[in-house]
Coordinates of C-alpha atoms in Angstrom, one line a residue:
M600 CA -17.3 18.2 2.5
A601 CA -13.6 17.5 2.7
H602 CA -12.2 15.4 0.0
S603 CA -9.8 12.6 0.1
V604 CA -8.1 9.7 -2.1
E605 CA -8.3 6.4 -0.3
P606 CA -5.9 3.9 -3.0
H607 CA -7.5 0.6 -3.5
L608 CA -5.1 -2.0 -4.2
W609 CA -5.6 -5.6 -5.8
V610 CA -3.6 -8.4 -4.1
G611 CA -3.3 -12.0 -4.6
D612 CA -2.6 -12.9 -1.2
L613 CA -4.8 -10.8 1.6
A614 CA -2.9 -12.5 4.6
A615 CA 0.6 -11.5 3.0
S616 CA -0.5 -8.4 2.0
K617 CA -2.0 -7.3 5.3
A618 CA 1.0 -8.6 7.4
W619 CA 3.6 -6.8 5.1
Y620 CA 1.6 -3.3 5.4
E621 CA 1.4 -4.1 9.3
S622 CA 5.4 -4.1 9.4
L623 CA 5.7 -1.0 8.1
G624 CA 3.0 0.5 10.6
F625 CA -0.4 0.0 9.2
T626 CA -3.2 -1.1 11.3
E627 CA -6.6 -2.7 10.1
R628 CA -9.5 -0.1 10.4
Q629 CA -12.4 -2.1 8.8
R630 CA -13.0 -5.5 7.1
N631 CA -15.5 -7.4 5.3
P632 CA -16.9 -10.0 6.1
E633 CA -16.0 -9.9 9.7
E634 CA -15.5 -13.7 9.2
D635 CA -12.9 -15.0 6.2
P636 CA -12.6 -11.1 5.1
T637 CA -12.2 -10.5 1.3
W638 CA -11.1 -6.8 1.7
F639 CA -9.3 -4.6 4.6
Q640 CA -9.3 -0.8 5.2
L641 CA -6.1 0.0 6.6
G642 CA -4.8 3.4 8.0
L643 CA -1.4 4.9 9.3
G644 CA -1.8 8.1 10.7
E645 CA -4.5 10.0 8.4
V646 CA -3.8 7.4 5.4
R647 CA -6.4 5.1 4.5
L648 CA -5.7 2.2 2.1
M649 CA -7.7 -0.3 0.8
I650 CA -6.3 -4.0 0.1
T651 CA -8.5 -6.2 -1.8
I652 CA -8.3 -10.1 -2.8
V653 CA -8.7 -10.6 -6.4
P654 CA -12.0 -11.9 -7.1
T655 CA -12.9 -15.0 -7.8
Q656 CA -16.4 -14.4 -8.8
I657 CA -17.8 -11.3 -10.7
A658 CA -21.3 -9.7 -10.1
G659 CA -23.4 -8.8 -13.3
N660 CA -22.3 -4.7 -13.2
Q661 CA -18.6 -5.4 -12.4
Q662 CA -17.4 -7.4 -15.7
Y663 CA -14.7 -4.6 -15.9
L664 CA -12.9 -6.8 -12.8
Q665 CA -12.4 -9.7 -15.4
N666 CA -8.9 -8.6 -16.1
V667 CA -7.6 -7.5 -12.8
T668 CA -6.0 -11.2 -11.9
D669 CA -3.6 -10.8 -15.0
R670 CA -2.6 -7.6 -13.5
V671 CA -2.2 -8.3 -10.2
G672 CA 2.0 -9.2 -9.2
N673 CA 3.0 -7.9 -12.6
G674 CA 4.7 -5.2 -11.3
A675 CA 1.8 -2.8 -11.5
A676 CA 2.7 0.8 -13.3
I677 CA 1.8 2.5 -10.0
S678 CA 3.9 4.5 -7.3
L679 CA 2.3 6.2 -4.4
Y680 CA 4.0 8.7 -2.2
L681 CA 3.5 8.3 1.7
H682 CA 3.8 11.3 3.4
V683 CA 5.7 10.8 6.8
D684 CA 7.4 13.3 9.7
S685 CA 9.8 10.8 9.7
A686 CA 11.4 8.7 6.8
D687 CA 14.3 7.6 8.9
E688 CA 11.9 6.0 11.5
L689 CA 9.8 4.2 9.1
Y690 CA 12.7 2.9 7.2
E691 CA 14.1 1.4 10.1
R692 CA 10.8 -0.4 10.8
A693 CA 10.5 -1.6 7.2
R694 CA 14.2 -3.1 7.6
S695 CA 13.9 -4.3 10.9
A696 CA 10.8 -6.5 9.2
G697 CA 13.1 -7.6 6.9
V698 CA 11.0 -5.3 4.1
M699 CA 14.0 -4.4 1.5
P700 CA 14.2 -1.3 -0.3
I701 CA 14.3 -0.9 -3.9
E702 CA 15.8 2.7 -3.5
D703 CA 17.7 3.2 -0.2
I704 CA 17.1 6.0 1.7
W705 CA 18.7 9.7 0.3
D706 CA 18.3 13.4 0.5
P707 CA 16.8 13.9 -2.9
W708 CA 17.9 17.1 -5.0
W709 CA 14.2 18.6 -4.4
G710 CA 14.5 18.7 -0.4
G711 CA 13.2 16.0 1.7
R712 CA 14.2 12.7 2.6
Q713 CA 12.8 9.3 1.0
F714 CA 12.9 5.7 0.2
T715 CA 10.9 2.9 -2.0
V716 CA 9.6 -0.2 -1.4
E717 CA 7.8 -2.9 -3.3
D718 CA 4.6 -4.7 -1.9
P719 CA 4.1 -8.0 -2.5
D720 CA 2.1 -7.2 -5.6
G721 CA 4.6 -5.0 -7.3
N722 CA 3.0 -1.7 -6.1
W723 CA 6.1 0.7 -5.1
W724 CA 5.6 3.2 -2.2
T725 CA 7.8 6.0 -1.9
V726 CA 7.8 6.8 1.8
Y727 CA 8.7 10.7 1.7
E728 CA 9.5 13.2 4.6
S729 CA 9.4 17.0 2.9
S730 CA 12.3 19.3 4.5

């Protein structure tokens, strides 16, 4: 059995977040429910990502979600690395879509090429191309 990690990010505005990720090249793979979705699975190559609107109703076994609303949009303490074939290509695509980097593209001392952007809910994405 192959293992993988699929980040699941809570968002305050599902449509705005989906549009932001699509501006980076992610595409919709799945939604639920079909009409008026509360979550999307997005993909970029082999990368999978789930974005979910902050819950307004909490099921009995999901009381732990009660504080999600307080956490969304407050500069979450999370930074994700997105490994790509061409950081420059994704950088240009992001800039063309109006996404401003919080770390401009550069060649780090450990090798490769990278830049960092912040999504609408404060999650940091470092886009990294290995050398």
